Short mmCIF file of C-alpha atoms and ligand atoms in Angstrom, two decimals:
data_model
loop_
_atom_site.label_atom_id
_atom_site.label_comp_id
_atom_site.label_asym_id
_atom_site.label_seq_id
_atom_site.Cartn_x
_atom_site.Cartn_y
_atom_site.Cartn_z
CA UNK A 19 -33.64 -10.36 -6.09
CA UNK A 20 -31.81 -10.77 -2.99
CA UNK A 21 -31.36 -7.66 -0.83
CA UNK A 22 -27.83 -7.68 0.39
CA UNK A 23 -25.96 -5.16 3.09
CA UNK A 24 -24.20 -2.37 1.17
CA UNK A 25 -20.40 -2.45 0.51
CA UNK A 26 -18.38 -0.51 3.36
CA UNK A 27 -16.11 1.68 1.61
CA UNK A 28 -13.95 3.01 4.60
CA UNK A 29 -12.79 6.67 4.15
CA UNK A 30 -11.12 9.80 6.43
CA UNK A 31 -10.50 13.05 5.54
CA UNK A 32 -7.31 12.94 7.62
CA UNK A 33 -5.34 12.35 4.63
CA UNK A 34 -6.20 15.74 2.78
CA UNK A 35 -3.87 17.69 5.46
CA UNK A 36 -0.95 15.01 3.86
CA UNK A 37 0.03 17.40 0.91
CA UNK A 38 3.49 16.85 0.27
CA UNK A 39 3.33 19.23 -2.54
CA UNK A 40 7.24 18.16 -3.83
CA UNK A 41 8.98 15.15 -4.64
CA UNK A 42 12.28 14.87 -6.27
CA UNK A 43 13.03 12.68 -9.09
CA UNK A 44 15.91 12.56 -10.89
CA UNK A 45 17.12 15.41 -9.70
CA UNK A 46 14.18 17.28 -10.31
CA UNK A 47 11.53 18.89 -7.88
CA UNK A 48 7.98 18.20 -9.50
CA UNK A 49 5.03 17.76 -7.99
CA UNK A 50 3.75 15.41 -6.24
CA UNK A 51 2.07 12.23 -7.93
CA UNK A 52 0.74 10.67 -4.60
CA UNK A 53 -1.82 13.81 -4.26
CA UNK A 54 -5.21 14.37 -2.14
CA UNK A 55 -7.35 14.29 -5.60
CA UNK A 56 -6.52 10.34 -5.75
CA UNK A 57 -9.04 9.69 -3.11
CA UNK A 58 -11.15 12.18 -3.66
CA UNK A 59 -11.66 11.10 -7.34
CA UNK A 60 -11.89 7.68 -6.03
CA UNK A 61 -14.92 8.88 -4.04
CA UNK A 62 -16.48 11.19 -6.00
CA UNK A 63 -16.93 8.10 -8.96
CA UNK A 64 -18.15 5.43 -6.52
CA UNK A 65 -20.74 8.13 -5.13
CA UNK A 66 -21.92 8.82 -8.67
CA UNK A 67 -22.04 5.14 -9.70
CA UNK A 68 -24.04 4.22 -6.12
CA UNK A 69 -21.70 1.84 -4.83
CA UNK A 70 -20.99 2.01 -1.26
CA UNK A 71 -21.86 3.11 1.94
CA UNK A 72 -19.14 5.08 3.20
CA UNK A 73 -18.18 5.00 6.86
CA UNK A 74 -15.56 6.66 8.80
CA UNK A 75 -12.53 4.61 10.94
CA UNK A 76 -13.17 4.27 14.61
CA UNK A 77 -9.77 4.89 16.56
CA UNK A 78 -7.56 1.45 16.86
CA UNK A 79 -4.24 3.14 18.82
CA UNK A 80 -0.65 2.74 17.77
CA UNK A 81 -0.69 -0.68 19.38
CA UNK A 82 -1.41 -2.53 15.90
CA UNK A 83 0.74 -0.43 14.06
CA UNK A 84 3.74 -1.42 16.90
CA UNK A 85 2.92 -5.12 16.00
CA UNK A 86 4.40 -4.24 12.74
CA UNK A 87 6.85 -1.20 12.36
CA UNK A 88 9.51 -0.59 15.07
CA UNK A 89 8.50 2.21 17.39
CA UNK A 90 11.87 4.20 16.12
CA UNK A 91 10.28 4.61 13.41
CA UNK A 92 6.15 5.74 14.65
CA UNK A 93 7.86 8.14 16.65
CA UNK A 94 10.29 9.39 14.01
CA UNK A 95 7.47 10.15 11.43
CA UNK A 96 5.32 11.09 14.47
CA UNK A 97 7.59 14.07 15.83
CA UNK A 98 9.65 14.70 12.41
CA UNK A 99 7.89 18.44 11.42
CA UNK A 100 7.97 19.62 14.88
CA UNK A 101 11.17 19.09 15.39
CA UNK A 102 12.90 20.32 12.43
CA UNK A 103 10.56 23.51 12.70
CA UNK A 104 11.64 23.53 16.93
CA UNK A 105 15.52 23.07 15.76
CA UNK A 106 14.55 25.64 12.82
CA UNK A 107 16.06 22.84 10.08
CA UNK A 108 13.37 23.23 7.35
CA UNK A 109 13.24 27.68 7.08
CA UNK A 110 9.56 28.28 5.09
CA UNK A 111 8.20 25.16 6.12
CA UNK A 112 8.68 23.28 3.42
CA UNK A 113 8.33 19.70 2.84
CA UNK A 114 11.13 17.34 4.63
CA UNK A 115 12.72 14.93 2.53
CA UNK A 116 15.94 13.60 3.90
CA UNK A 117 19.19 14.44 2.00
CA UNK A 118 21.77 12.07 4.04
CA UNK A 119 20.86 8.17 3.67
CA UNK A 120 22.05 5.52 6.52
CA UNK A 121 22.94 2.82 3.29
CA UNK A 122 23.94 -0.39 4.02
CA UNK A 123 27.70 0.39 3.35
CA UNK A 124 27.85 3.04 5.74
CA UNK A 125 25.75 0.66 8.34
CA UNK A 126 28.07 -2.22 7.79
CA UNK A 127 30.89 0.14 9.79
CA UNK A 128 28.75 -0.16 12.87
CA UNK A 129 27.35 3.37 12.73
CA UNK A 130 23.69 4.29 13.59
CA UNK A 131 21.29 6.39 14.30
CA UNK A 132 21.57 6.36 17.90
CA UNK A 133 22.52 9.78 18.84
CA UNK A 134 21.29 11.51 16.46
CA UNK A 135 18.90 14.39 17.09
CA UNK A 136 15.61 13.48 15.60
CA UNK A 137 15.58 16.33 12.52
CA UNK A 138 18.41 14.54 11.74
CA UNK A 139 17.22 11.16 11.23
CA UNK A 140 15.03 10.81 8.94
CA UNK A 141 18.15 9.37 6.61
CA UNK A 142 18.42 6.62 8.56
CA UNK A 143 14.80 5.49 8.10
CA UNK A 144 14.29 6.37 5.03
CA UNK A 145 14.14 5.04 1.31
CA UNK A 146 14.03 7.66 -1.60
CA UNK A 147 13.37 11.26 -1.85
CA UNK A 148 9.67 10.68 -3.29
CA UNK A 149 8.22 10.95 0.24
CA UNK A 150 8.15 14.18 1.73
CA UNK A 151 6.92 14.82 5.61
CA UNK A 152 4.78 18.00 6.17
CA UNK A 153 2.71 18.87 9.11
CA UNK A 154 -0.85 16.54 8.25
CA UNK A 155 1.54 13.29 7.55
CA UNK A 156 1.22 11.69 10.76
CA UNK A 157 -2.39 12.27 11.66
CA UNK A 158 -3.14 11.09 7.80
CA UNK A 159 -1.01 8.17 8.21
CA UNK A 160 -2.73 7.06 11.28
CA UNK A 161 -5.74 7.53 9.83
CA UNK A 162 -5.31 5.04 6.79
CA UNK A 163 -4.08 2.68 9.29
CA UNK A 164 -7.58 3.54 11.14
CA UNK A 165 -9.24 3.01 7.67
CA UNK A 166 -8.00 -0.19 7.10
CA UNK A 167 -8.23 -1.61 10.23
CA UNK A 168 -12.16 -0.87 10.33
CA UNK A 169 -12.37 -2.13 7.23
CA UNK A 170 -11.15 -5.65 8.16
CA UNK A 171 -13.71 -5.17 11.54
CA UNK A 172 -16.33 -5.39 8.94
CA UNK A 173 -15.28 -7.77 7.15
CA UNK A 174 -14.54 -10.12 10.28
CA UNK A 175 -18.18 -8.77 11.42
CA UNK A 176 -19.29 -10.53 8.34
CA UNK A 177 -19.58 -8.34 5.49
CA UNK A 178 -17.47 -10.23 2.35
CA UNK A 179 -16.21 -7.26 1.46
CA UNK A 180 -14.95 -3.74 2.35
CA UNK A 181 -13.04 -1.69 0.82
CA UNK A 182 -10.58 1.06 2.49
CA UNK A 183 -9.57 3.90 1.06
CA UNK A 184 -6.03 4.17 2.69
CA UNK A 185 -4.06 7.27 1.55
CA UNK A 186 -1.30 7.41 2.35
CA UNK A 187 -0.70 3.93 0.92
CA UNK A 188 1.70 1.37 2.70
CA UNK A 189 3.05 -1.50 1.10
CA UNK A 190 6.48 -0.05 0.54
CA UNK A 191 6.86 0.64 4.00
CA UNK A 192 9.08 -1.91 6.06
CA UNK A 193 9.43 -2.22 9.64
CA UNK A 194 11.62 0.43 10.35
CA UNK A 195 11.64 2.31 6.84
CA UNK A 196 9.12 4.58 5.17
CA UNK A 197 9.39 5.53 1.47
CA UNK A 198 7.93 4.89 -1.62
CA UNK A 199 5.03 7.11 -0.94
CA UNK A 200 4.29 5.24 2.40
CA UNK A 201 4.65 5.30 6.41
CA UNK A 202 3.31 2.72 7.83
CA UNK A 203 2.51 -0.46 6.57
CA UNK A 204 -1.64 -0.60 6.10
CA UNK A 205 -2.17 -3.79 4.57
CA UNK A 206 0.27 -5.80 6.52
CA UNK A 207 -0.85 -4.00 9.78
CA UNK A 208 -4.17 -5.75 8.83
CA UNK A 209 -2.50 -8.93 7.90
CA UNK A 210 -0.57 -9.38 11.30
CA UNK A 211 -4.13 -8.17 13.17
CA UNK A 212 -5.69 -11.25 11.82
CA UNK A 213 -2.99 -12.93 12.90
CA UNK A 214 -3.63 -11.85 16.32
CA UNK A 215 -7.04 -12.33 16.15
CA UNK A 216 -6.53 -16.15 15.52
CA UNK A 217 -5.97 -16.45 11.61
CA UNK A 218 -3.02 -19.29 10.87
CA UNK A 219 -3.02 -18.68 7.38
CA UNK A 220 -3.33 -14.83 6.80
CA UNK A 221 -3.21 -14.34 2.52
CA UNK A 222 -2.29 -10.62 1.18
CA UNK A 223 -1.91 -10.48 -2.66
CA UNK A 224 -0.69 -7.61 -3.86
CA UNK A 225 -1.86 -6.03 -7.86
CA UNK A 226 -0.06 -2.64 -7.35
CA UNK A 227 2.07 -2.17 -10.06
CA UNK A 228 5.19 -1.20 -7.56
CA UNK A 229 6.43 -4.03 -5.32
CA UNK A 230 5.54 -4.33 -2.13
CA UNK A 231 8.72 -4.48 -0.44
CA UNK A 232 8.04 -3.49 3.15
CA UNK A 233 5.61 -6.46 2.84
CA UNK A 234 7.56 -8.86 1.37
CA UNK A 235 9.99 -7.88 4.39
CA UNK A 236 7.84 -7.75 7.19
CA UNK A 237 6.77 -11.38 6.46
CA UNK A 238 10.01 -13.05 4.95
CA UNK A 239 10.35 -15.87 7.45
CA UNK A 240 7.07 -16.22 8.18
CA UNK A 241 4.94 -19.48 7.37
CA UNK A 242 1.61 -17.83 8.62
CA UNK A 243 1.69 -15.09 6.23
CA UNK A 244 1.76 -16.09 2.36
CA UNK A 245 2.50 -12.61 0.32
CA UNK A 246 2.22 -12.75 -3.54
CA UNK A 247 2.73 -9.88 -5.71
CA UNK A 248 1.97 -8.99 -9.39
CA UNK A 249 4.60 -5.94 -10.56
CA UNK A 250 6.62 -4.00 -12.98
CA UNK A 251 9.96 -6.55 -12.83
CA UNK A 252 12.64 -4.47 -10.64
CA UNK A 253 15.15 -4.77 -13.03
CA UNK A 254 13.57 -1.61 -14.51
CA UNK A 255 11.09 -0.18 -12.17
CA UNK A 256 11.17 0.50 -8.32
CA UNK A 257 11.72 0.03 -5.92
CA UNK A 258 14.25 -1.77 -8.06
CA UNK A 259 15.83 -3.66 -5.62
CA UNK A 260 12.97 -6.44 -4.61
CA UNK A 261 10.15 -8.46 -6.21
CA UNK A 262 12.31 -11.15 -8.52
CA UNK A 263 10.90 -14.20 -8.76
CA UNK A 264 13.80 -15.97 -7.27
CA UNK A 265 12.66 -14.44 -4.21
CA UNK A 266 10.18 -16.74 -2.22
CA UNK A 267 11.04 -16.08 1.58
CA UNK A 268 13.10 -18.55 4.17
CA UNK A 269 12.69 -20.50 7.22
CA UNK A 270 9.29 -21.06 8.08
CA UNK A 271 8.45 -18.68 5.41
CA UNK A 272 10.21 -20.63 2.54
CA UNK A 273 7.64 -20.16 -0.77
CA UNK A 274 5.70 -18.04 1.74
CA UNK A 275 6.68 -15.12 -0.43
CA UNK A 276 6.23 -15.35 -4.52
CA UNK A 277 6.51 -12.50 -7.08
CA UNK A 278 5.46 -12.39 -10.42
CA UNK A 279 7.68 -9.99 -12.12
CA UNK A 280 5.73 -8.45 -15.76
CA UNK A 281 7.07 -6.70 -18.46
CA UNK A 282 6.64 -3.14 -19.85
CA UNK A 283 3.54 -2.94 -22.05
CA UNK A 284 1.61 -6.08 -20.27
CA UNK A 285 -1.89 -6.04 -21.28
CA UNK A 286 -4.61 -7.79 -20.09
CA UNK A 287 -4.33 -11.16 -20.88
CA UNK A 288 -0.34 -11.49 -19.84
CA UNK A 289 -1.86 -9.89 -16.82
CA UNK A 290 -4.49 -12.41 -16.13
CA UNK A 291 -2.49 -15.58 -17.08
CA UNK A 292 0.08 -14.00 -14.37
CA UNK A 293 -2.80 -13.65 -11.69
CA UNK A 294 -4.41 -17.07 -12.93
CA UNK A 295 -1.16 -18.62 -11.30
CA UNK A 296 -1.08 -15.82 -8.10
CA UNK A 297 -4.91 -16.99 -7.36
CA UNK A 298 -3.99 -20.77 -7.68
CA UNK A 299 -1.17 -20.01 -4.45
CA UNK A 300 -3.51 -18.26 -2.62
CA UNK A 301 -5.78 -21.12 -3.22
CA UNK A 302 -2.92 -24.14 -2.44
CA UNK A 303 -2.41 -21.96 0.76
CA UNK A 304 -5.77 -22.30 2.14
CA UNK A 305 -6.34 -19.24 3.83
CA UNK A 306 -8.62 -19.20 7.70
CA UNK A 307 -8.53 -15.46 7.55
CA UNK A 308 -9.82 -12.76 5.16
CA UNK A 309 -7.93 -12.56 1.80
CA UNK A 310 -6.25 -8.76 1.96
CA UNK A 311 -5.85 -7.39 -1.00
CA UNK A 312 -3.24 -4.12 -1.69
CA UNK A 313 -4.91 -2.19 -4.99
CA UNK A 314 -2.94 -0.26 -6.93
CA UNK A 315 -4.49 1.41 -9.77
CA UNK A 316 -0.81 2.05 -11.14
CA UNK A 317 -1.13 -0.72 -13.90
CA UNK A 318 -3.27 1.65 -15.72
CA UNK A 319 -2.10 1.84 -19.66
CA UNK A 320 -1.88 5.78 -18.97
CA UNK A 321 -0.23 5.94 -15.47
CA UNK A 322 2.22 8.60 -15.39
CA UNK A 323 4.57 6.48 -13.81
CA UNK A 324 3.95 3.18 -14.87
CA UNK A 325 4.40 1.25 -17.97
CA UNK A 326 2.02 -1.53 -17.85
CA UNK A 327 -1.66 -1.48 -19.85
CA UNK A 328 -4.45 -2.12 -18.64
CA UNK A 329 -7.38 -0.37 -19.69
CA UNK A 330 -10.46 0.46 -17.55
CA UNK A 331 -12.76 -2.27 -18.36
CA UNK A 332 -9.71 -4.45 -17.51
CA UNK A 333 -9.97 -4.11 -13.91
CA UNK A 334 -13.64 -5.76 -14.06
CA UNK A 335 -11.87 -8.83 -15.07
CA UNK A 336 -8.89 -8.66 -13.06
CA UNK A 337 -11.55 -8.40 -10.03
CA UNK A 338 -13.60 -11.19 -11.57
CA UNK A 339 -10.14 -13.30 -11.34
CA UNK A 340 -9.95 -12.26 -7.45
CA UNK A 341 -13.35 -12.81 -6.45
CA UNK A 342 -12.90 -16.31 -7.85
CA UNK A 343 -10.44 -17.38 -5.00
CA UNK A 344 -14.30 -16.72 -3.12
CA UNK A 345 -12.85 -15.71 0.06
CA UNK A 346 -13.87 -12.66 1.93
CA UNK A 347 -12.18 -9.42 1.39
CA UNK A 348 -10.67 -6.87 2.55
CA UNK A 349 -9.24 -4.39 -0.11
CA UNK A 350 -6.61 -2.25 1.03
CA UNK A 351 -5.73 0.94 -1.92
CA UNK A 352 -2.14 1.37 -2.65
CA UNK A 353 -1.42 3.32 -5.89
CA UNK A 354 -2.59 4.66 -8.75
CA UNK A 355 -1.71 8.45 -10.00
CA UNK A 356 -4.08 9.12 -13.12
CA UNK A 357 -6.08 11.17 -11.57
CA UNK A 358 -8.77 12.03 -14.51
CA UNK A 359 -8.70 7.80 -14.58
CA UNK A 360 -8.61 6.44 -10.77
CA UNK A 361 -12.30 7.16 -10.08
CA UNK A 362 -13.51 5.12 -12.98
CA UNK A 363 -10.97 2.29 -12.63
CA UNK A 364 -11.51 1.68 -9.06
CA UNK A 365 -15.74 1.64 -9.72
CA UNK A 366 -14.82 -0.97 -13.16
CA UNK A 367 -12.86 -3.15 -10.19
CA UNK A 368 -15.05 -2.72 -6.89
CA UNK A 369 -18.40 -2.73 -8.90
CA UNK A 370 -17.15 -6.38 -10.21
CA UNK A 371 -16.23 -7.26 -6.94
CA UNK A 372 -19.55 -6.03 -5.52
CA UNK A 373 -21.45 -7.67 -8.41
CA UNK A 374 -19.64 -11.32 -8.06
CA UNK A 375 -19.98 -11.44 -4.29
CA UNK A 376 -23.47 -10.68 -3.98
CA UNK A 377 -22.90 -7.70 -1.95
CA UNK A 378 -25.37 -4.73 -2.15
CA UNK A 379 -23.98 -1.61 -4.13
N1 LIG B 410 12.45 6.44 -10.73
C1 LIG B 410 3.11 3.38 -4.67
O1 LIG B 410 2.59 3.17 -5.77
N2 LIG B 410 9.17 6.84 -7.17
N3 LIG B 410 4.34 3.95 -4.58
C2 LIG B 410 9.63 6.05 -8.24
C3 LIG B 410 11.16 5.98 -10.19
C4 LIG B 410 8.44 6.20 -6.12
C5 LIG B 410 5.12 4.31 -5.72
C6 LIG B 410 10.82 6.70 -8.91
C7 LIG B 410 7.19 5.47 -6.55
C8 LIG B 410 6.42 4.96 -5.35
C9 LIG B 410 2.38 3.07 -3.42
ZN1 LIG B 411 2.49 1.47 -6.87
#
């Protein structure tokens, strides 16, 4: 038997200190679902199955996260806690979560943000009330940009593989919106790095079960970067307003984009026949980068807020199905919110990936 490097499974504890401990959904304060245990459980089942050495990020600077998101936006989410508690907007510290949106219509008039004291602008940067700020939010999301980024180091070093554990995730963030659970953009901060590091052909596919709309956007007229995504079809699910089909990118990034839209209760094999045709892009692209790949374990059967099925043993084959495209990877985790579930799901998918690429556990 070959002996092969082990699998570098990219972690921080930065993100514990990112507690948002309230969203609001339909009216409703509950607690969070994007919560610290998520990567912790994630950890704590790879550890117990032996899969992985895990490493922490070494610093990469804001400079490849103002490649992607505009710096309106780094600094909003970078000074947003200290200045509401300076301007004394958020009495008992709680968690910030905007209550006046900059929409479109009120945009279209030609009014901004400009002028606005900070505190006050998170509404214009901001999609839904699902993503509250508190005082660990920034240093965590540096961090998973850290993770991710030294994940893709490896992976360019040579390994086939690496897997970051990014929390917060990223893929609904945009250039100059957070939401959606995310602040800045980890897998397509990766993407665009391998861009700059001479890829021509960058490939992210995305099995979250959300859309990845700050993807899709950061990358819509782009030819170098092909972005396909598997999801719940918006016309029920969010971010409800991106991921149709009919929506495949312009310019130079014409059929750049694709989306594969699924309906409530897929299972397994509507799932793979969807990804069979994902893969076969990918593979018509011809990547000369890493493939990046944005995990979310959201499309599990018992998700709390999703309503697609897969079951645990699923994700072995659903990994099988990537490691096919036999391209190295860099796996970037979005998703996923059933807690007593996540840590066995993500060793069914990693341990396939580990197994079919020859990597060590
Ligand atoms: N009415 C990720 O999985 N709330 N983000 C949905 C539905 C936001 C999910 C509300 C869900 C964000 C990375
Ligand atoms: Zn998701």
């Amino acid at each position: 038997m070959a002996i092969h490097a082990p699998l570098p499974v990219v972690h921080s504890s930065a993100h514990l200190a990112h507690d948002g401990l309230v969203e609001v959904l339909a009216g409703h304060e509950i607690p969070c679902f994007e919560r610290p245990e998520r990567i912790t459980e994630i950890e704590r089942a790879l550890a117990g199955a032996g899969i992985g050495a895990f490493e922490e990020p070494t610093e990469h600077g804001a400079d490849p996260i103002l490649a992607v998101h505009d710096a309106a936006l780094v600094s909003l989410i970078e000074h947003a806690w200290t200045d509401a508690a300076t301007a004394g907007a958020n009495p008992g510290g709680r968690p910030l979560i905007p209550d006046t949106f900059l929409v479109a219509p009120y945009r279209a008039g030609g009014y901004g943000p400009s002028g606005t004291e900070r505190a006050n602008r998170l509404g214009a940067h901001c999609l839904d009330t699902a993503t509250p700020i508190v005082a660990g939010t920034y240093p965590a999301a540096r961090a998973a940009v850290d993770v991710a980024l030294t994940a893709a180091d490896r992976v360019l070093s040579g390994a086939p593989l690496a897997y970051a554990l990014c929390r917060p995730p990223g893929h609904h963030a945009a250039r100059e919106m957070y939401g959606g659970y995310c602040f800045f953009n980890n897998a397509a901060i990766v993407a665009e790095s391998l861009v700059r590091r001479g890829g021509t052909r960058v490939a992210i596919l995305d099995v979250d079960y959300h859309h990845g709309n700050g993807t899709q956007q950061l990358f819509w007229d782009r030819g170098d970067v092909l972005y396909v995504s598997l999801h719940a079809d918006p016309a029920r699910a969010f971010p409800y307003f991106s991921g149709h089909a009919y929506e495949r990118g312009s310019g130079p990034g014409a059929d750049a984009t694709r989306n594969f839209p699924l309906p409530a209760g897929t299972a397994v094999d509507g799932y793979l026949a969807a990804l069979a045709e994902a893969c076969a892009l990918v593979e018509a692209f011809a990547p000369d980068a890493p493939l990046v790949l944005s995990l979310g374990f959201d499309t599990f059967e018992r998700d709390p807020i999703g309503d697609l099925a897969l079951r645990t043993e699923d994700y072995a084959r659903v990994a099988t199905a990537v490691s096919g495209l036999h391209r190295p990877t860099i796996v970037v985790q979005e998703g996923g919110y059933a807690i007593d579930a996540i840590g066995a799901n993500a060793v069914s998918f990693i341990g396939a990936l580990v197994d079919q690429r020859a990597v060590g556990a």
